[in-house]
Amino acid sequence: MSLMKLEIVQAGNPVLRQRARPLSVEEIRDSEIRKLIESMRACMHEAPGVGLAAPQVGLALQLAVIEDREKYHKDVPEEQLRERERRPVPFHAIINPLIEAIGEEKTEFFEGCLSVSGYSALVSRARAVRVTCLDENGQRQIIEASGWYARILQHEIDHLNGTLYIDRMKTRSFTSMENWAEFWKGKPVSAIQSQLELESSGRF
Ligand code: ZN
């Protein structure tokens, strides 16, 4: 199968603000969508990233691919993997997803996006979620996820609804990746929140 050449669009492109349309089971089983999924997988690997939603390659479709590869964890300190509850996730597609939080617990970590290239910010997300969707074969799946995988799901499904992490971020924590590496990398989130005066919700 020859792959499509996909390009990741950046913030400001209106496709990132559209509500994507659902795919029919017929479309999912059609060779065009199969080819698109394989092409998105290659594009995500090349970036590299742990998730990619169709609107990010200019297509307003309710489709995203996810894969958190073990090899990405090699350079991440063990402590950080544990704090983020980050474990490898095998490649899969989510199509026409519905998402709900499991429980009330939230976690806050720095998050980035291939469509807001070069930046990062703290984003509060549900620690665990349940996603009902179709997979790349058009089969109905119910995914229950926690930790980093739950964060990836929330981030990607936001894309399908025209939402970016910058809509949810703690704006005072917004940073270039260079400054993140210089000033914030490796610090406990609680220390960062305190340094940025993020702990009190009533800040004006
Ligand atoms: Zn993104």
Tab-separated table of C-alpha atoms and ligand atoms in Angstrom:
chain	number	residue	atom	x	y	z
A	1	MET	CA	0.000	0.000	0.000
A	2	SER	CA	1.502	3.336	-0.985
A	3	LEU	CA	1.085	5.905	1.743
A	4	MET	CA	-0.319	9.417	1.416
A	5	LYS	CA	2.023	12.322	2.058
A	6	LEU	CA	0.480	14.072	5.056
A	7	GLU	CA	1.461	17.391	6.563
A	8	ILE	CA	0.659	18.458	10.097
A	9	VAL	CA	-1.187	21.796	10.182
A	10	GLN	CA	-0.450	24.423	12.820
A	11	ALA	CA	-2.716	26.440	15.152
A	12	GLY	CA	-4.565	29.098	13.175
A	13	ASN	CA	-5.671	26.671	10.490
A	14	PRO	CA	-9.500	26.686	10.735
A	15	VAL	CA	-9.681	22.889	10.320
A	16	LEU	CA	-8.390	22.590	13.898
A	17	ARG	CA	-11.463	24.503	15.117
A	18	GLN	CA	-14.086	22.512	13.230
A	19	ARG	CA	-16.208	19.752	14.689
A	20	ALA	CA	-15.092	16.730	12.668
A	21	ARG	CA	-17.698	14.526	10.971
A	22	PRO	CA	-18.226	10.869	11.896
A	23	LEU	CA	-17.230	8.023	9.573
A	24	SER	CA	-19.603	5.260	8.495
A	25	VAL	CA	-18.601	1.607	8.912
A	26	GLU	CA	-18.562	1.360	5.097
A	27	GLU	CA	-16.064	4.205	4.908
A	28	ILE	CA	-13.873	2.655	7.635
A	29	ARG	CA	-13.662	-0.601	5.704
A	30	ASP	CA	-12.923	1.191	2.453
A	31	SER	CA	-9.352	1.218	1.172
A	32	GLU	CA	-9.117	5.045	1.241
A	33	ILE	CA	-9.615	5.234	5.012
A	34	ARG	CA	-7.359	2.219	5.593
A	35	LYS	CA	-4.701	4.015	3.610
A	36	LEU	CA	-5.297	7.211	5.571
A	37	ILE	CA	-4.880	5.357	8.895
A	38	GLU	CA	-1.588	3.800	7.775
A	39	SER	CA	-0.411	7.186	6.504
A	40	MET	CA	-1.332	8.868	9.812
A	41	ARG	CA	0.590	6.170	11.644
A	42	ALA	CA	3.696	6.886	9.571
A	43	CYS	CA	3.231	10.641	10.062
A	44	MET	CA	2.911	10.197	13.850
A	45	HIS	CA	6.083	8.072	13.956
A	46	GLU	CA	7.981	10.606	11.913
A	47	ALA	CA	6.932	13.579	14.085
A	48	PRO	CA	7.388	11.768	16.563
A	49	GLY	CA	4.226	11.848	18.651
A	50	VAL	CA	2.002	9.559	20.741
A	51	GLY	CA	-1.239	10.599	19.044
A	52	LEU	CA	-2.448	12.245	15.854
A	53	ALA	CA	-5.976	13.314	14.966
A	54	ALA	CA	-7.265	13.621	11.398
A	55	PRO	CA	-7.914	17.407	11.700
A	56	GLN	CA	-4.175	17.798	12.350
A	57	VAL	CA	-3.517	16.577	8.819
A	58	GLY	CA	-6.240	18.834	7.441
A	59	LEU	CA	-9.143	16.339	7.418
A	60	ALA	CA	-12.241	17.078	9.527
A	61	LEU	CA	-12.966	13.402	10.269
A	62	GLN	CA	-13.694	11.734	13.636
A	63	LEU	CA	-10.525	9.652	13.494
A	64	ALA	CA	-7.328	9.612	15.546
A	65	VAL	CA	-4.402	7.234	15.909
A	66	ILE	CA	-2.569	6.534	19.170
A	67	GLU	CA	0.641	4.688	19.997
A	68	ASP	CA	2.987	5.220	22.927
A	69	ARG	CA	6.041	3.207	21.991
A	70	GLU	CA	8.354	1.646	24.553
A	71	LYS	CA	11.329	3.194	22.792
A	72	TYR	CA	10.008	6.685	23.609
A	73	HIS	CA	10.334	5.833	27.308
A	74	LYS	CA	14.054	5.084	27.190
A	75	ASP	CA	15.076	8.703	27.736
A	76	VAL	CA	12.398	9.487	30.322
A	77	PRO	CA	13.435	9.096	33.972
A	78	GLU	CA	11.746	6.192	35.742
A	79	GLU	CA	10.367	8.587	38.369
A	80	GLN	CA	8.661	10.662	35.669
A	81	LEU	CA	7.123	7.589	33.994
A	82	ARG	CA	5.750	6.520	37.376
A	83	GLU	CA	4.420	9.984	38.284
A	84	ARG	CA	2.638	10.226	34.914
A	85	GLU	CA	1.491	6.589	35.032
A	86	ARG	CA	2.965	6.269	31.563
A	87	ARG	CA	3.050	2.784	30.087
A	88	PRO	CA	3.428	1.652	26.472
A	89	VAL	CA	0.213	1.683	24.417
A	90	PRO	CA	0.067	-0.427	21.239
A	91	PHE	CA	-0.988	1.206	17.977
A	92	HIS	CA	-4.708	1.617	17.456
A	93	ALA	CA	-7.219	3.954	15.857
A	94	ILE	CA	-10.240	5.530	17.524
A	95	ILE	CA	-13.188	6.498	15.332
A	96	ASN	CA	-16.382	8.406	16.277
A	97	PRO	CA	-15.397	8.344	19.964
A	98	LEU	CA	-17.521	9.302	22.957
A	99	ILE	CA	-15.634	9.977	26.178
A	100	GLU	CA	-16.562	10.194	29.844
A	101	ALA	CA	-14.486	10.621	32.965
A	102	ILE	CA	-14.247	7.732	35.409
A	103	GLY	CA	-14.312	9.229	38.907
A	104	GLU	CA	-13.485	12.762	39.957
A	105	GLU	CA	-9.713	12.543	40.149
A	106	LYS	CA	-7.663	15.006	38.080
A	107	THR	CA	-3.977	15.127	37.248
A	108	GLU	CA	-1.956	18.071	35.995
A	109	PHE	CA	1.137	17.785	33.784
A	110	PHE	CA	2.921	19.593	30.974
A	111	GLU	CA	1.416	18.699	27.631
A	112	GLY	CA	2.315	19.598	24.065
A	113	CYS	CA	0.740	19.279	20.631
A	114	LEU	CA	2.201	18.709	17.171
A	115	SER	CA	-0.125	21.486	15.934
A	116	VAL	CA	1.175	23.996	18.500
A	117	SER	CA	4.738	23.161	17.664
A	118	GLY	CA	7.469	24.263	20.056
A	119	TYR	CA	5.346	25.005	23.125
A	120	SER	CA	4.041	23.315	26.238
A	121	ALA	CA	1.808	24.086	29.230
A	122	LEU	CA	0.261	22.516	32.293
A	123	VAL	CA	-3.130	20.967	31.567
A	124	SER	CA	-5.472	19.441	34.105
A	125	ARG	CA	-7.173	16.256	32.870
A	126	ALA	CA	-9.292	13.443	34.272
A	127	ARG	CA	-7.018	10.697	35.621
A	128	ALA	CA	-9.211	7.963	34.137
A	129	VAL	CA	-11.653	7.839	31.236
A	130	ARG	CA	-13.965	5.499	29.378
A	131	VAL	CA	-14.084	5.800	25.589
A	132	THR	CA	-16.673	4.150	23.360
A	133	CYS	CA	-15.610	4.121	19.718
A	134	LEU	CA	-15.078	2.101	16.567
A	135	ASP	CA	-11.642	0.683	15.830
A	136	GLU	CA	-9.777	0.531	12.508
A	137	ASN	CA	-11.847	-2.537	11.541
A	138	GLY	CA	-15.160	-0.842	12.285
A	139	GLN	CA	-15.620	-2.915	15.457
A	140	ARG	CA	-17.162	-1.272	18.526
A	141	GLN	CA	-14.668	-0.934	21.379
A	142	ILE	CA	-14.902	0.239	24.971
A	143	ILE	CA	-11.552	1.484	26.250
A	144	GLU	CA	-10.949	2.118	29.947
A	145	ALA	CA	-7.718	3.987	30.483
A	146	SER	CA	-5.886	5.779	33.263
A	147	GLY	CA	-2.753	7.865	33.584
A	148	TRP	CA	-0.908	9.078	30.496
A	149	TYR	CA	-3.011	6.971	28.118
A	150	ALA	CA	-6.154	8.628	29.492
A	151	ARG	CA	-4.503	12.024	28.869
A	152	ILE	CA	-3.667	11.095	25.257
A	153	LEU	CA	-7.267	9.994	24.657
A	154	GLN	CA	-8.639	13.260	26.072
A	155	HIS	CA	-6.186	15.330	23.995
A	156	GLU	CA	-6.975	13.508	20.729
A	157	ILE	CA	-10.739	13.480	21.242
A	158	ASP	CA	-10.584	17.227	21.966
A	159	HIS	CA	-9.067	17.632	18.485
A	160	LEU	CA	-12.110	15.928	16.945
A	161	ASN	CA	-14.303	18.540	18.600
A	162	GLY	CA	-12.237	21.553	17.552
A	163	THR	CA	-10.541	21.988	20.929
A	164	LEU	CA	-6.802	22.451	21.525
A	165	TYR	CA	-4.923	22.022	24.808
A	166	ILE	CA	-4.324	25.774	24.851
A	167	ASP	CA	-8.075	26.152	25.547
A	168	ARG	CA	-7.617	24.133	28.745
A	169	MET	CA	-4.099	25.036	29.824
A	170	LYS	CA	-3.030	26.965	32.891
A	171	THR	CA	-2.100	30.009	30.855
A	172	ARG	CA	0.614	31.167	33.280
A	173	SER	CA	2.500	27.913	32.681
A	174	PHE	CA	2.670	28.357	28.878
A	175	THR	CA	6.317	27.993	27.808
A	176	SER	CA	8.508	27.440	24.785
A	177	MET	CA	10.042	23.961	24.746
A	178	GLU	CA	13.493	25.551	25.098
A	179	ASN	CA	12.488	27.345	28.273
A	180	TRP	CA	10.670	24.280	29.515
A	181	ALA	CA	13.931	22.330	29.225
A	182	GLU	CA	15.876	25.149	30.886
A	183	PHE	CA	13.538	26.076	33.745
A	184	TRP	CA	10.847	23.461	34.364
A	185	LYS	CA	11.920	20.012	33.196
A	186	GLY	CA	12.224	17.489	35.991
A	187	LYS	CA	10.636	19.711	38.664
A	188	PRO	CA	7.713	18.257	40.600
A	189	VAL	CA	4.421	19.677	39.358
A	190	SER	CA	3.536	20.845	42.882
A	191	ALA	CA	6.705	22.996	42.972
A	192	ILE	CA	5.891	24.465	39.548
A	193	GLN	CA	2.318	25.261	40.597
A	194	SER	CA	3.602	27.006	43.673
A	195	GLN	CA	6.304	28.945	41.804
A	196	LEU	CA	3.746	30.113	39.221
A	197	GLU	CA	1.170	30.875	41.933
A	198	LEU	CA	-1.252	28.431	40.382
A	199	GLU	CA	-2.507	26.826	43.557
A	200	SER	CA	-5.218	29.295	44.432
A	201	SER	CA	-8.049	29.089	41.938
A	202	GLY	CA	-9.245	32.594	42.814
A	203	ARG	CA	-6.330	34.378	41.188
A	204	PHE	CA	-7.097	37.539	39.196
B	1	ZN	ZN	-2.584	17.755	19.616
